[in-house]
């Protein structure tokens, strides 16, 4: 899967994507990243990419021309690559959206800055408006990285242990059960006995119960949804 990131801060994006699991996956060829510096596409002789907002008001707006030309540079003839504009005005990103997007062959992320991007170029290019939550960040790079990370790790081959993407939080609508590692006793606290019993059925049952209890306590909204979707109403 190929990710194109249109940004005014390519160094920030590259540093992040070359690191850790995503960097390794890109080296292995499971995924690839292509960072596009929007500033390289401006026709302004001073390399300007922003200007004042029509109608007045504080802050600058990213102009349509450099954004459009940067976007065009990664589009293929006849095909439109799904284009995500990261913005607090979008629908909220979820694991479900990550799963759905992981099925794409290519994705474009447009990272905005200043007071935003000229509306006309958004109308021409964007297929999905997505937010990472109800708070405002200084730019679109961090939210784009959050989404790229969540999507990329679902691409086959990116995670070494295929199981870990299957049992984790949200996979079945519940939060993941607690995990323990050695030593058996740490700071006076022992690992729950069932986990060293060797009885896999019991362990499975314990984990399911823990998942349910944890979800009920920490995310009652998810718990309600899980219960309503998993309760059989029989006569
Ligand atoms: N840009 C600024 N804040 C954002 C947010 N919460 N989500 C996505 N993009 C953003």
GROMACS .gro file of N, CA and C and ligand atoms in nm, residues 85-90 112 130-141 143-144 147, ligand 1:
model
   76
   85UNK      N    1  -0.851   1.477   0.369
   85UNK     CA    2  -0.810   1.605   0.426
   85UNK      C    3  -0.828   1.594   0.576
   86UNK      N    4  -0.718   1.609   0.650
   86UNK     CA    5  -0.727   1.597   0.796
   86UNK      C    6  -0.767   1.732   0.853
   87UNK      N    7  -0.879   1.731   0.921
   87UNK     CA    8  -0.938   1.856   0.968
   87UNK      C    9  -1.028   1.830   1.088
   88UNK      N   10  -1.031   1.923   1.185
   88UNK     CA   11  -1.123   1.903   1.297
   88UNK      C   12  -1.270   1.903   1.251
   89UNK      N   13  -1.294   1.945   1.126
   89UNK     CA   14  -1.433   1.948   1.076
   89UNK      C   15  -1.477   1.816   1.014
   90UNK      N   16  -1.391   1.714   1.022
   90UNK     CA   17  -1.425   1.586   0.958
   90UNK      C   18  -1.498   1.491   1.052
  112UNK      N   19  -0.322   2.037   0.622
  112UNK     CA   20  -0.343   2.181   0.617
  112UNK      C   21  -0.262   2.253   0.723
  130UNK      N   22  -1.155   1.400   0.758
  130UNK     CA   23  -1.143   1.319   0.880
  130UNK      C   24  -1.071   1.395   0.990
  131UNK      N   25  -1.126   1.384   1.111
  131UNK     CA   26  -1.068   1.445   1.231
  131UNK      C   27  -1.016   1.333   1.321
  132UNK      N   28  -0.917   1.364   1.403
  132UNK     CA   29  -0.876   1.262   1.501
  132UNK      C   30  -0.936   1.289   1.638
  133UNK      N   31  -1.021   1.389   1.650
  133UNK     CA   32  -1.086   1.414   1.778
  133UNK      C   33  -1.127   1.558   1.790
  134UNK      N   34  -1.208   1.586   1.891
  134UNK     CA   35  -1.262   1.720   1.905
  134UNK      C   36  -1.167   1.812   1.981
  135UNK      N   37  -1.057   1.843   1.918
  135UNK     CA   38  -0.960   1.940   1.968
  135UNK      C   39  -0.885   1.990   1.845
  136UNK      N   40  -0.819   2.104   1.859
  136UNK     CA   41  -0.755   2.163   1.742
  136UNK      C   42  -0.604   2.162   1.757
  137UNK      N   43  -0.537   2.111   1.655
  137UNK     CA   44  -0.390   2.107   1.653
  137UNK      C   45  -0.340   2.218   1.560
  138UNK      N   46  -0.208   2.239   1.562
  138UNK     CA   47  -0.155   2.350   1.482
  138UNK      C   48  -0.146   2.316   1.334
  139UNK      N   49  -0.152   2.188   1.301
  139UNK     CA   50  -0.142   2.152   1.160
  139UNK      C   51  -0.188   2.010   1.139
  140UNK      N   52  -0.192   1.970   1.014
  140UNK     CA   53  -0.246   1.838   0.981
  140UNK      C   54  -0.145   1.724   0.986
  141UNK      N   55  -0.015   1.754   1.010
  141UNK     CA   56   0.084   1.646   1.002
  141UNK      C   57   0.064   1.541   1.111
  143UNK      N   58  -0.208   1.462   1.296
  143UNK     CA   59  -0.325   1.376   1.270
  143UNK      C   60  -0.303   1.282   1.151
  144UNK      N   61  -0.238   1.330   1.047
  144UNK     CA   62  -0.214   1.241   0.932
  144UNK      C   63  -0.126   1.124   0.976
  147UNK      N   64  -0.327   0.866   1.163
  147UNK     CA   65  -0.409   0.782   1.073
  147UNK      C   66  -0.322   0.686   0.993
  236LIG     N1   67  -0.597   1.957   1.219
  236LIG     C1   68  -0.602   2.032   1.330
  236LIG     N2   69  -0.666   1.970   1.427
  236LIG     C2   70  -0.705   1.850   1.378
  236LIG     C3   71  -0.778   1.740   1.429
  236LIG     N3   72  -0.827   1.739   1.552
  236LIG     N4   73  -0.799   1.634   1.349
  236LIG     C4   74  -0.754   1.635   1.222
  236LIG     N5   75  -0.686   1.735   1.169
  236LIG     C5   76  -0.662   1.844   1.244
   0.00000   0.00000   0.00000
